[in-house]
Amino acid sequence: MEQTPSCRVETALEILTGKWKPSILLELITHDTLRFSELKRHLPNITQKMLTAQLRELELNDIVHREIYQVVPPRVEYSLTDYGKTLIPVLHAINAWGEKHVDHLAQKEMLQETTASSASDSF
Amino acid sequence: MEQTPSCRVETALEILTGKWKPSILLELITHDTLRFSELKRHLPNITQKMLTAQLRELELNDIVHREIYQVVPPRVEYSLTDYGKTLIPVLHAINAWGEKHVDHLAQKEMLQETTASSASDSF
DNA sequence: TGGTATAGTATCCTAAACGATACCACGAAG
DNA sequence: CTTCGTGGTATCGTTTAGGATACTATACCA
């Protein structure tokens, strides 16, 4: 990384950021293939507009595949592309650090409480 | 990751996202310690307000350390905390994927151009 | 004839991120 | 007595992300 600008990090983060993208990716990782309505059911608070928008961005970046069945009512299935699956280890790394971070914050809070209580002890 | 919700990914991404945070982290990784004004010189397009804001957020999350020297004119030095350094391998992973992604996009474009030219050949 | 389900669009609005610019305190140097 | 450099704040405006809501096409089913 030393000789490359940070823009590769930013390139990757552009694909991952977006309020719903990690959740969508997780769903597709664990369920393999999901219809639009199934995704929506798994993500109770997302609006249709956002789900469409985030899926379109992921599709543009070749992360997810969109399979349309010409039936009525419509049936559209989403899944990770092979290329999209190369993101999985990266997501694991990010997730693992996130877990460590939650622990770290908890430790910091404990320290503060200890300090606070010991401070109140001395008063 | 299968049993944990994607929120740990989101937790981690919250710390990394922000228009300037990857660049700031890269500077601190490669230069170890930098004054406020040095950081600003390395990041020509950042405003003072944004640099301050992003550094404060990183400091709150215990990623960077802020050392104030009580002199005039002021001297403030920023560096990664030991904990902040645990982000380095994660950043490397993200960066490596970002590099692959740039290649991937280039290949897709080449394919499209080939398709386009072969299509124009057949006309 | 009218209701239902699916996978969307279209329109409008709010909130948050980001940016431009001006201002400040302080002591040292001239 | 003024100017300079540093590391900031404060204020305002713009731009972008996200959200709420309403609307659509279509075939099937009753």
PDB file of C-alpha atoms (C1' of nucleotides) in Angstrom:
ATOM      1  CA  MET A   1       0.000   0.000   0.000  1.00  0.00           C
ATOM      2  CA  GLU A   2       2.912   2.292   0.643  1.00  0.00           C
ATOM      3  CA  GLN A   3       3.403   3.320  -2.946  1.00  0.00           C
ATOM      4  CA  THR A   4      -0.213   3.321  -3.994  1.00  0.00           C
ATOM      5  CA  PRO A   5      -2.457   6.170  -3.029  1.00  0.00           C
ATOM      6  CA  SER A   6      -5.278   5.423  -0.656  1.00  0.00           C
ATOM      7  CA  CYS A   7      -7.678   5.616  -3.553  1.00  0.00           C
ATOM      8  CA  ARG A   8      -7.776   1.815  -3.820  1.00  0.00           C
ATOM      9  CA  VAL A   9      -9.118   1.691  -0.324  1.00  0.00           C
ATOM     10  CA  GLU A  10     -11.613   4.316  -1.310  1.00  0.00           C
ATOM     11  CA  THR A  11     -12.471   2.402  -4.470  1.00  0.00           C
ATOM     12  CA  ALA A  12     -13.309  -0.636  -2.422  1.00  0.00           C
ATOM     13  CA  LEU A  13     -15.150   1.303   0.239  1.00  0.00           C
ATOM     14  CA  GLU A  14     -17.345   2.977  -2.352  1.00  0.00           C
ATOM     15  CA  ILE A  15     -18.758  -0.420  -3.159  1.00  0.00           C
ATOM     16  CA  LEU A  16     -19.291  -1.400   0.460  1.00  0.00           C
ATOM     17  CA  THR A  17     -20.696   1.833   1.800  1.00  0.00           C
ATOM     18  CA  GLY A  18     -24.289   2.625   1.555  1.00  0.00           C
ATOM     19  CA  LYS A  19     -26.587   2.152   4.461  1.00  0.00           C
ATOM     20  CA  TRP A  20     -27.893  -1.217   3.328  1.00  0.00           C
ATOM     21  CA  LYS A  21     -25.150  -2.811   1.272  1.00  0.00           C
ATOM     22  CA  PRO A  22     -23.484  -4.831   4.018  1.00  0.00           C
ATOM     23  CA  SER A  23     -26.866  -6.209   5.064  1.00  0.00           C
ATOM     24  CA  ILE A  24     -27.812  -7.058   1.500  1.00  0.00           C
ATOM     25  CA  LEU A  25     -24.490  -8.766   0.910  1.00  0.00           C
ATOM     26  CA  LEU A  26     -24.840 -10.747   4.112  1.00  0.00           C
ATOM     27  CA  GLU A  27     -28.268 -11.939   3.040  1.00  0.00           C
ATOM     28  CA  LEU A  28     -26.952 -13.034  -0.337  1.00  0.00           C
ATOM     29  CA  ILE A  29     -23.953 -14.730   1.256  1.00  0.00           C
ATOM     30  CA  THR A  30     -26.095 -16.747   3.641  1.00  0.00           C
ATOM     31  CA  HIS A  31     -29.042 -17.439   1.338  1.00  0.00           C
ATOM     32  CA  ASP A  32     -27.317 -17.693  -2.018  1.00  0.00           C
ATOM     33  CA  THR A  33     -30.306 -16.596  -4.099  1.00  0.00           C
ATOM     34  CA  LEU A  34     -33.163 -14.355  -3.058  1.00  0.00           C
ATOM     35  CA  ARG A  35     -36.082 -12.750  -4.795  1.00  0.00           C
ATOM     36  CA  PHE A  36     -36.634  -9.049  -4.441  1.00  0.00           C
ATOM     37  CA  SER A  37     -39.544  -9.568  -2.079  1.00  0.00           C
ATOM     38  CA  GLU A  38     -37.579 -12.047   0.019  1.00  0.00           C
ATOM     39  CA  LEU A  39     -34.744  -9.577   0.430  1.00  0.00           C
ATOM     40  CA  LYS A  40     -37.260  -6.965   1.426  1.00  0.00           C
ATOM     41  CA  ARG A  41     -38.755  -9.271   4.034  1.00  0.00           C
ATOM     42  CA  HIS A  42     -35.327  -9.956   5.504  1.00  0.00           C
ATOM     43  CA  LEU A  43     -34.588  -6.242   5.713  1.00  0.00           C
ATOM     44  CA  PRO A  44     -37.719  -4.956   7.393  1.00  0.00           C
ATOM     45  CA  ASN A  45     -36.837  -1.281   7.497  1.00  0.00           C
ATOM     46  CA  ILE A  46     -35.580  -0.785   3.993  1.00  0.00           C
ATOM     47  CA  THR A  47     -37.783   1.014   1.512  1.00  0.00           C
ATOM     48  CA  GLN A  48     -38.399  -0.409  -1.919  1.00  0.00           C
ATOM     49  CA  LYS A  49     -36.626   2.529  -3.438  1.00  0.00           C
ATOM     50  CA  MET A  50     -33.478   2.000  -1.422  1.00  0.00           C
ATOM     51  CA  LEU A  51     -33.441  -1.730  -2.010  1.00  0.00           C
ATOM     52  CA  THR A  52     -33.719  -1.169  -5.740  1.00  0.00           C
ATOM     53  CA  ALA A  53     -31.067   1.533  -5.714  1.00  0.00           C
ATOM     54  CA  GLN A  54     -28.526  -0.429  -3.686  1.00  0.00           C
ATOM     55  CA  LEU A  55     -29.056  -3.571  -5.732  1.00  0.00           C
ATOM     56  CA  ARG A  56     -28.576  -1.593  -8.928  1.00  0.00           C
ATOM     57  CA  GLU A  57     -25.294  -0.195  -7.676  1.00  0.00           C
ATOM     58  CA  LEU A  58     -24.083  -3.632  -6.677  1.00  0.00           C
ATOM     59  CA  GLU A  59     -25.138  -4.938 -10.068  1.00  0.00           C
ATOM     60  CA  LEU A  60     -23.298  -2.145 -11.863  1.00  0.00           C
ATOM     61  CA  ASN A  61     -20.153  -3.127  -9.994  1.00  0.00           C
ATOM     62  CA  ASP A  62     -20.621  -6.752 -10.995  1.00  0.00           C
ATOM     63  CA  ILE A  63     -21.086  -7.864  -7.407  1.00  0.00           C
ATOM     64  CA  VAL A  64     -24.613  -9.188  -7.732  1.00  0.00           C
ATOM     65  CA  HIS A  65     -26.397 -10.872 -10.601  1.00  0.00           C
ATOM     66  CA  ARG A  66     -29.997 -10.022 -11.458  1.00  0.00           C
ATOM     67  CA  GLU A  67     -31.998 -12.744 -13.090  1.00  0.00           C
ATOM     68  CA  ILE A  68     -35.357 -11.734 -14.513  1.00  0.00           C
ATOM     69  CA  TYR A  69     -38.041 -14.305 -15.229  1.00  0.00           C
ATOM     70  CA  GLN A  70     -40.580 -13.154 -17.749  1.00  0.00           C
ATOM     71  CA  VAL A  71     -43.634 -14.174 -15.808  1.00  0.00           C
ATOM     72  CA  VAL A  72     -46.436 -12.372 -14.162  1.00  0.00           C
ATOM     73  CA  PRO A  73     -46.421 -11.385 -11.419  1.00  0.00           C
ATOM     74  CA  PRO A  74     -42.743 -10.593 -11.974  1.00  0.00           C
ATOM     75  CA  ARG A  75     -40.018 -12.782 -10.530  1.00  0.00           C
ATOM     76  CA  VAL A  76     -36.516 -11.385 -10.129  1.00  0.00           C
ATOM     77  CA  GLU A  77     -33.764 -13.252  -8.348  1.00  0.00           C
ATOM     78  CA  TYR A  78     -30.584 -11.816  -6.953  1.00  0.00           C
ATOM     79  CA  SER A  79     -27.367 -13.646  -6.199  1.00  0.00           C
ATOM     80  CA  LEU A  80     -23.674 -12.944  -5.788  1.00  0.00           C
ATOM     81  CA  THR A  81     -21.555 -13.189  -8.913  1.00  0.00           C
ATOM     82  CA  ASP A  82     -18.394 -15.258  -8.761  1.00  0.00           C
ATOM     83  CA  TYR A  83     -16.544 -11.984  -8.701  1.00  0.00           C
ATOM     84  CA  GLY A  84     -18.785 -10.697  -5.939  1.00  0.00           C
ATOM     85  CA  LYS A  85     -17.803 -13.718  -3.883  1.00  0.00           C
ATOM     86  CA  THR A  86     -14.213 -12.486  -3.811  1.00  0.00           C
ATOM     87  CA  LEU A  87     -15.538  -9.863  -1.417  1.00  0.00           C
ATOM     88  CA  ILE A  88     -16.409 -12.443   1.200  1.00  0.00           C
ATOM     89  CA  PRO A  89     -12.957 -12.733   2.797  1.00  0.00           C
ATOM     90  CA  VAL A  90     -12.691  -8.952   2.855  1.00  0.00           C
ATOM     91  CA  LEU A  91     -16.034  -8.716   4.601  1.00  0.00           C
ATOM     92  CA  HIS A  92     -14.853 -11.327   7.073  1.00  0.00           C
ATOM     93  CA  ALA A  93     -11.752  -9.285   7.824  1.00  0.00           C
ATOM     94  CA  ILE A  94     -13.788  -6.135   8.297  1.00  0.00           C
ATOM     95  CA  ASN A  95     -16.303  -7.962  10.457  1.00  0.00           C
ATOM     96  CA  ALA A  96     -13.591  -9.482  12.628  1.00  0.00           C
ATOM     97  CA  TRP A  97     -12.090  -6.079  13.272  1.00  0.00           C
ATOM     98  CA  GLY A  98     -15.549  -4.719  14.006  1.00  0.00           C
ATOM     99  CA  GLU A  99     -15.996  -7.373  16.672  1.00  0.00           C
ATOM    100  CA  LYS A 100     -12.666  -6.506  18.214  1.00  0.00           C
ATOM    101  CA  HIS A 101     -13.689  -2.884  18.166  1.00  0.00           C
ATOM    102  CA  VAL A 102     -16.894  -3.544  20.073  1.00  0.00           C
ATOM    103  CA  ASP A 103     -14.834  -5.339  22.734  1.00  0.00           C
ATOM    104  CA  HIS A 104     -12.348  -2.501  22.778  1.00  0.00           C
ATOM    105  CA  LEU A 105     -15.052   0.076  23.333  1.00  0.00           C
ATOM    106  CA  ALA A 106     -16.563  -2.058  26.105  1.00  0.00           C
ATOM    107  CA  GLN A 107     -13.177  -2.210  27.822  1.00  0.00           C
ATOM    108  CA  LYS A 108     -12.767   1.529  27.540  1.00  0.00           C
ATOM    109  CA  GLU A 109     -16.163   2.050  29.128  1.00  0.00           C
ATOM    110  CA  MET A 110     -15.342  -0.339  31.934  1.00  0.00           C
ATOM    111  CA  LEU A 111     -12.170   1.562  32.619  1.00  0.00           C
ATOM    112  CA  GLN A 112     -14.064   4.809  32.718  1.00  0.00           C
ATOM    113  CA  GLU A 113     -16.625   3.384  35.126  1.00  0.00           C
ATOM    114  CA  THR A 114     -13.856   2.048  37.328  1.00  0.00           C
ATOM    115  CA  THR A 115     -12.164   5.398  37.283  1.00  0.00           C
ATOM    116  CA  ALA A 116     -15.446   7.115  37.986  1.00  0.00           C
ATOM    117  CA  SER A 117     -16.329   4.832  40.862  1.00  0.00           C
ATOM    118  CA  SER A 118     -12.848   4.969  42.349  1.00  0.00           C
ATOM    119  CA  ALA A 119     -13.011   8.707  41.992  1.00  0.00           C
ATOM    120  CA  SER A 120     -16.350   8.769  43.774  1.00  0.00           C
ATOM    121  CA  ASP A 121     -14.786   6.458  46.391  1.00  0.00           C
ATOM    122  CA  SER A 122     -12.203   9.077  47.117  1.00  0.00           C
ATOM    123  CA  PHE A 123     -14.856  11.728  47.656  1.00  0.00           C
TER     124      PHE A 123
ATOM    125  CA  MET B   1     -19.944 -14.111  10.053  1.00  0.00           C
ATOM    126  CA  GLU B   2     -22.868 -16.428   9.437  1.00  0.00           C
ATOM    127  CA  GLN B   3     -24.294 -16.156  12.903  1.00  0.00           C
ATOM    128  CA  THR B   4     -23.422 -12.533  13.579  1.00  0.00           C
ATOM    129  CA  PRO B   5     -25.456  -9.766  12.035  1.00  0.00           C
ATOM    130  CA  SER B   6     -23.787  -7.534   9.506  1.00  0.00           C
ATOM    131  CA  CYS B   7     -23.671  -4.794  12.118  1.00  0.00           C
ATOM    132  CA  ARG B   8     -20.045  -5.591  12.911  1.00  0.00           C
ATOM    133  CA  VAL B   9     -19.160  -4.817   9.338  1.00  0.00           C
ATOM    134  CA  GLU B  10     -21.108  -1.624   9.682  1.00  0.00           C
ATOM    135  CA  THR B  11     -19.402  -0.844  12.971  1.00  0.00           C
ATOM    136  CA  ALA B  12     -16.031  -1.121  11.300  1.00  0.00           C
ATOM    137  CA  LEU B  13     -17.079   0.769   8.217  1.00  0.00           C
ATOM    138  CA  GLU B  14     -18.361   3.655  10.281  1.00  0.00           C
ATOM    139  CA  ILE B  15     -14.820   4.258  11.410  1.00  0.00           C
ATOM    140  CA  LEU B  16     -13.340   4.009   7.940  1.00  0.00           C
ATOM    141  CA  THR B  17     -15.904   6.000   6.010  1.00  0.00           C
ATOM    142  CA  GLY B  18     -15.676   9.667   5.740  1.00  0.00           C
ATOM    143  CA  LYS B  19     -14.313  11.321   2.711  1.00  0.00           C
ATOM    144  CA  TRP B  20     -10.818  11.814   4.108  1.00  0.00           C
ATOM    145  CA  LYS B  21     -10.275   9.095   6.677  1.00  0.00           C
ATOM    146  CA  PRO B  22      -8.512   6.572   4.438  1.00  0.00           C
ATOM    147  CA  SER B  23      -6.150   9.280   3.226  1.00  0.00           C
ATOM    148  CA  ILE B  24      -5.462  10.492   6.747  1.00  0.00           C
ATOM    149  CA  LEU B  25      -4.807   6.956   7.946  1.00  0.00           C
ATOM    150  CA  LEU B  26      -2.496   6.306   5.031  1.00  0.00           C
ATOM    151  CA  GLU B  27      -0.507   9.413   5.875  1.00  0.00           C
ATOM    152  CA  LEU B  28      -0.186   8.368   9.493  1.00  0.00           C
ATOM    153  CA  ILE B  29       0.774   4.833   8.497  1.00  0.00           C
ATOM    154  CA  THR B  30       3.549   5.984   6.199  1.00  0.00           C
ATOM    155  CA  HIS B  31       4.791   8.953   8.220  1.00  0.00           C
ATOM    156  CA  ASP B  32       4.192   7.729  11.755  1.00  0.00           C
ATOM    157  CA  THR B  33       3.771  11.167  13.312  1.00  0.00           C
ATOM    158  CA  LEU B  34       2.561  14.331  11.653  1.00  0.00           C
ATOM    159  CA  ARG B  35       1.647  17.792  12.791  1.00  0.00           C
ATOM    160  CA  PHE B  36      -1.704  19.229  11.882  1.00  0.00           C
ATOM    161  CA  SER B  37      -0.162  21.508   9.301  1.00  0.00           C
ATOM    162  CA  GLU B  38       1.879  18.677   7.796  1.00  0.00           C
ATOM    163  CA  LEU B  39      -1.226  16.576   7.378  1.00  0.00           C
ATOM    164  CA  LYS B  40      -2.922  19.509   5.739  1.00  0.00           C
ATOM    165  CA  ARG B  41      -0.029  19.955   3.338  1.00  0.00           C
ATOM    166  CA  HIS B  42      -0.165  16.288   2.367  1.00  0.00           C
ATOM    167  CA  LEU B  43      -3.893  16.523   1.710  1.00  0.00           C
ATOM    168  CA  PRO B  44      -4.064  19.610  -0.463  1.00  0.00           C
ATOM    169  CA  ASN B  45      -7.825  19.704  -0.998  1.00  0.00           C
ATOM    170  CA  ILE B  46      -8.994  19.168   2.533  1.00  0.00           C
ATOM    171  CA  THR B  47     -10.363  22.100   4.473  1.00  0.00           C
ATOM    172  CA  GLN B  48      -9.196  22.807   7.967  1.00  0.00           C
ATOM    173  CA  LYS B  49     -12.681  22.123   9.252  1.00  0.00           C
ATOM    174  CA  MET B  50     -12.821  18.681   7.694  1.00  0.00           C
ATOM    175  CA  LEU B  51      -9.335  17.753   8.810  1.00  0.00           C
ATOM    176  CA  THR B  52     -10.165  18.719  12.373  1.00  0.00           C
ATOM    177  CA  ALA B  53     -13.492  16.897  12.266  1.00  0.00           C
ATOM    178  CA  GLN B  54     -12.121  13.662  10.838  1.00  0.00           C
ATOM    179  CA  LEU B  55      -9.196  13.640  13.241  1.00  0.00           C
ATOM    180  CA  ARG B  56     -11.548  14.170  16.160  1.00  0.00           C
ATOM    181  CA  GLU B  57     -13.666  11.227  15.093  1.00  0.00           C
ATOM    182  CA  LEU B  58     -10.613   9.025  14.725  1.00  0.00           C
ATOM    183  CA  GLU B  59      -9.421  10.178  18.122  1.00  0.00           C
ATOM    184  CA  LEU B  60     -12.799   9.407  19.697  1.00  0.00           C
ATOM    185  CA  ASN B  61     -12.539   5.883  18.346  1.00  0.00           C
ATOM    186  CA  ASP B  62      -9.072   5.541  19.800  1.00  0.00           C
ATOM    187  CA  ILE B  63      -7.497   5.164  16.370  1.00  0.00           C
ATOM    188  CA  VAL B  64      -5.273   8.228  16.492  1.00  0.00           C
ATOM    189  CA  HIS B  65      -3.455   9.894  19.327  1.00  0.00           C
ATOM    190  CA  ARG B  66      -3.359  13.669  19.657  1.00  0.00           C
ATOM    191  CA  GLU B  67      -0.358  15.107  21.413  1.00  0.00           C
ATOM    192  CA  ILE B  68      -0.544  18.775  22.306  1.00  0.00           C
ATOM    193  CA  TYR B  69       2.603  20.763  23.073  1.00  0.00           C
ATOM    194  CA  GLN B  70       1.952  23.860  25.114  1.00  0.00           C
ATOM    195  CA  VAL B  71       3.991  26.211  23.008  1.00  0.00           C
ATOM    196  CA  VAL B  72       3.265  29.115  20.812  1.00  0.00           C
ATOM    197  CA  PRO B  73       2.580  28.950  17.960  1.00  0.00           C
ATOM    198  CA  PRO B  74       0.710  25.763  18.791  1.00  0.00           C
ATOM    199  CA  ARG B  75       2.195  22.379  17.999  1.00  0.00           C
ATOM    200  CA  VAL B  76      -0.081  19.350  17.808  1.00  0.00           C
ATOM    201  CA  GLU B  77       1.100  15.960  16.633  1.00  0.00           C
ATOM    202  CA  TYR B  78      -1.018  13.109  15.410  1.00  0.00           C
ATOM    203  CA  SER B  79      -0.083   9.448  15.296  1.00  0.00           C
ATOM    204  CA  LEU B  80      -1.760   6.050  15.227  1.00  0.00           C
ATOM    205  CA  THR B  81      -2.430   4.435  18.569  1.00  0.00           C
ATOM    206  CA  ASP B  82      -1.321   0.843  19.068  1.00  0.00           C
ATOM    207  CA  TYR B  83      -4.952  -0.058  18.742  1.00  0.00           C
ATOM    208  CA  GLY B  84      -5.259   2.008  15.584  1.00  0.00           C
ATOM    209  CA  LYS B  85      -2.429  -0.018  14.104  1.00  0.00           C
ATOM    210  CA  THR B  86      -4.610  -3.117  14.251  1.00  0.00           C
ATOM    211  CA  LEU B  87      -6.497  -1.524  11.377  1.00  0.00           C
ATOM    212  CA  ILE B  88      -3.484  -1.743   9.077  1.00  0.00           C
ATOM    213  CA  PRO B  89      -3.998  -5.356   7.932  1.00  0.00           C
ATOM    214  CA  VAL B  90      -7.675  -4.637   7.363  1.00  0.00           C
ATOM    215  CA  LEU B  91      -6.782  -1.636   5.249  1.00  0.00           C
ATOM    216  CA  HIS B  92      -4.343  -3.784   3.319  1.00  0.00           C
ATOM    217  CA  ALA B  93      -7.062  -6.332   2.610  1.00  0.00           C
ATOM    218  CA  ILE B  94      -9.452  -3.632   1.479  1.00  0.00           C
ATOM    219  CA  ASN B  95      -6.789  -2.020  -0.646  1.00  0.00           C
ATOM    220  CA  ALA B  96      -5.842  -5.316  -2.271  1.00  0.00           C
ATOM    221  CA  TRP B  97      -9.429  -5.964  -3.228  1.00  0.00           C
ATOM    222  CA  GLY B  98      -9.708  -2.417  -4.520  1.00  0.00           C
ATOM    223  CA  GLU B  99      -6.750  -3.053  -6.802  1.00  0.00           C
ATOM    224  CA  LYS B 100      -8.337  -6.228  -8.098  1.00  0.00           C
ATOM    225  CA  HIS B 101     -11.507  -4.308  -8.676  1.00  0.00           C
ATOM    226  CA  VAL B 102      -9.796  -1.691 -10.795  1.00  0.00           C
ATOM    227  CA  ASP B 103      -8.360  -4.487 -12.937  1.00  0.00           C
ATOM    228  CA  HIS B 104     -11.745  -6.138 -13.106  1.00  0.00           C
ATOM    229  CA  LEU B 105     -13.411  -2.977 -14.321  1.00  0.00           C
ATOM    230  CA  ALA B 106     -10.672  -2.476 -16.909  1.00  0.00           C
ATOM    231  CA  GLN B 107     -11.248  -6.006 -18.214  1.00  0.00           C
ATOM    232  CA  LYS B 108     -14.971  -5.420 -18.419  1.00  0.00           C
ATOM    233  CA  GLU B 109     -14.376  -2.256 -20.430  1.00  0.00           C
ATOM    234  CA  MET B 110     -11.985  -4.068 -22.764  1.00  0.00           C
ATOM    235  CA  LEU B 111     -14.603  -6.724 -23.336  1.00  0.00           C
ATOM    236  CA  GLN B 112     -17.168  -4.111 -24.137  1.00  0.00           C
ATOM    237  CA  GLU B 113     -14.843  -2.380 -26.573  1.00  0.00           C
ATOM    238  CA  THR B 114     -14.068  -5.687 -28.253  1.00  0.00           C
ATOM    239  CA  THR B 115     -17.741  -6.465 -28.497  1.00  0.00           C
ATOM    240  CA  ALA B 116     -18.409  -3.003 -29.842  1.00  0.00           C
ATOM    241  CA  SER B 117     -15.647  -3.192 -32.454  1.00  0.00           C
ATOM    242  CA  SER B 118     -16.594  -6.696 -33.542  1.00  0.00           C
ATOM    243  CA  ALA B 119     -20.138  -5.478 -33.778  1.00  0.00           C
ATOM    244  CA  SER B 120     -19.015  -2.566 -35.908  1.00  0.00           C
ATOM    245  CA  ASP B 121     -16.955  -5.060 -37.944  1.00  0.00           C
ATOM    246  CA  SER B 122     -20.108  -6.910 -38.792  1.00  0.00           C
ATOM    247  CA  PHE B 123     -21.756  -3.734 -40.043  1.00  0.00           C
TER     248      PHE B 123
ATOM    249  C1'  DT C   1     -65.608  -6.976 -12.976  1.00  0.00           C
ATOM    250  C1'  DG C   2     -62.671  -6.330  -9.438  1.00  0.00           C
ATOM    251  C1'  DG C   3     -58.980  -7.682  -6.244  1.00  0.00           C
ATOM    252  C1'  DT C   4     -54.148  -9.585  -5.645  1.00  0.00           C
ATOM    253  C1'  DA C   5     -49.204 -10.148  -5.996  1.00  0.00           C
ATOM    254  C1'  DT C   6     -44.614  -8.595  -7.753  1.00  0.00           C
ATOM    255  C1'  DA C   7     -41.084  -5.524  -8.845  1.00  0.00           C
ATOM    256  C1'  DG C   8     -40.482  -1.831  -9.603  1.00  0.00           C
ATOM    257  C1'  DT C   9     -40.837   4.296 -10.729  1.00  0.00           C
ATOM    258  C1'  DA C  10     -41.823   9.057  -9.664  1.00  0.00           C
ATOM    259  C1'  DT C  11     -42.115  12.825  -6.664  1.00  0.00           C
ATOM    260  C1'  DC C  12     -41.233  15.274  -2.786  1.00  0.00           C
ATOM    261  C1'  DC C  13     -38.972  16.091   1.620  1.00  0.00           C
ATOM    262  C1'  DT C  14     -35.498  15.878   5.480  1.00  0.00           C
ATOM    263  C1'  DA C  15     -31.123  15.288   7.448  1.00  0.00           C
ATOM    264  C1'  DA C  16     -26.465  14.714   7.237  1.00  0.00           C
ATOM    265  C1'  DA C  17     -22.061  15.357   4.975  1.00  0.00           C
ATOM    266  C1'  DC C  18     -19.200  18.383   2.968  1.00  0.00           C
ATOM    267  C1'  DG C  19     -17.230  22.964   1.554  1.00  0.00           C
ATOM    268  C1'  DA C  20     -16.040  28.153   1.553  1.00  0.00           C
ATOM    269  C1'  DT C  21     -14.964  31.749   4.124  1.00  0.00           C
ATOM    270  C1'  DA C  22     -14.039  34.524   8.013  1.00  0.00           C
ATOM    271  C1'  DC C  23     -12.473  34.880  12.516  1.00  0.00           C
ATOM    272  C1'  DC C  24      -9.545  34.010  16.913  1.00  0.00           C
ATOM    273  C1'  DA C  25      -5.583  33.545  20.558  1.00  0.00           C
ATOM    274  C1'  DC C  26      -0.947  33.686  21.403  1.00  0.00           C
ATOM    275  C1'  DG C  27       3.897  34.849  21.660  1.00  0.00           C
ATOM    276  C1'  DA C  28       7.994  35.596  18.999  1.00  0.00           C
ATOM    277  C1'  DA C  29      10.398  38.253  15.611  1.00  0.00           C
ATOM    278  C1'  DG C  30      11.128  42.577  13.167  1.00  0.00           C
TER     279       DG C  30
ATOM    280  C1'  DC D   1       3.448  48.304  17.191  1.00  0.00           C
ATOM    281  C1'  DT D   2       2.728  45.301  13.590  1.00  0.00           C
ATOM    282  C1'  DT D   3       3.087  41.069  11.295  1.00  0.00           C
ATOM    283  C1'  DC D   4       3.484  36.014  11.118  1.00  0.00           C
ATOM    284  C1'  DG D   5       2.522  31.103  11.893  1.00  0.00           C
ATOM    285  C1'  DT D   6      -0.239  27.488  14.128  1.00  0.00           C
ATOM    286  C1'  DG D   7      -4.255  25.053  15.178  1.00  0.00           C
ATOM    287  C1'  DG D   8      -8.039  25.645  15.587  1.00  0.00           C
ATOM    288  C1'  DT D   9     -13.955  27.634  15.721  1.00  0.00           C
ATOM    289  C1'  DA D  10     -18.090  29.682  13.878  1.00  0.00           C
ATOM    290  C1'  DT D  11     -21.256  30.533  10.386  1.00  0.00           C
ATOM    291  C1'  DC D  12     -23.360  29.805   6.275  1.00  0.00           C
ATOM    292  C1'  DG D  13     -24.492  27.529   1.933  1.00  0.00           C
ATOM    293  C1'  DT D  14     -24.592  23.483  -1.157  1.00  0.00           C
ATOM    294  C1'  DT D  15     -24.814  18.742  -2.301  1.00  0.00           C
ATOM    295  C1'  DT D  16     -25.828  14.109  -1.452  1.00  0.00           C
ATOM    296  C1'  DA D  17     -27.947  10.202   0.949  1.00  0.00           C
ATOM    297  C1'  DG D  18     -31.811   8.499   2.532  1.00  0.00           C
ATOM    298  C1'  DG D  19     -36.977   8.182   3.580  1.00  0.00           C
ATOM    299  C1'  DA D  20     -42.245   8.527   2.902  1.00  0.00           C
ATOM    300  C1'  DT D  21     -45.697   8.034  -0.042  1.00  0.00           C
ATOM    301  C1'  DA D  22     -48.182   7.292  -4.128  1.00  0.00           C
ATOM    302  C1'  DC D  23     -48.396   5.265  -8.507  1.00  0.00           C
ATOM    303  C1'  DT D  24     -47.784   1.617 -12.396  1.00  0.00           C
ATOM    304  C1'  DA D  25     -48.190  -2.818 -15.569  1.00  0.00           C
ATOM    305  C1'  DT D  26     -49.654  -7.360 -15.941  1.00  0.00           C
ATOM    306  C1'  DA D  27     -51.816 -11.878 -15.670  1.00  0.00           C
ATOM    307  C1'  DC D  28     -54.302 -14.687 -12.803  1.00  0.00           C
ATOM    308  C1'  DC D  29     -58.110 -15.863  -9.729  1.00  0.00           C
ATOM    309  C1'  DA D  30     -62.739 -15.415  -7.829  1.00  0.00           C
TER     310       DA D  30
END
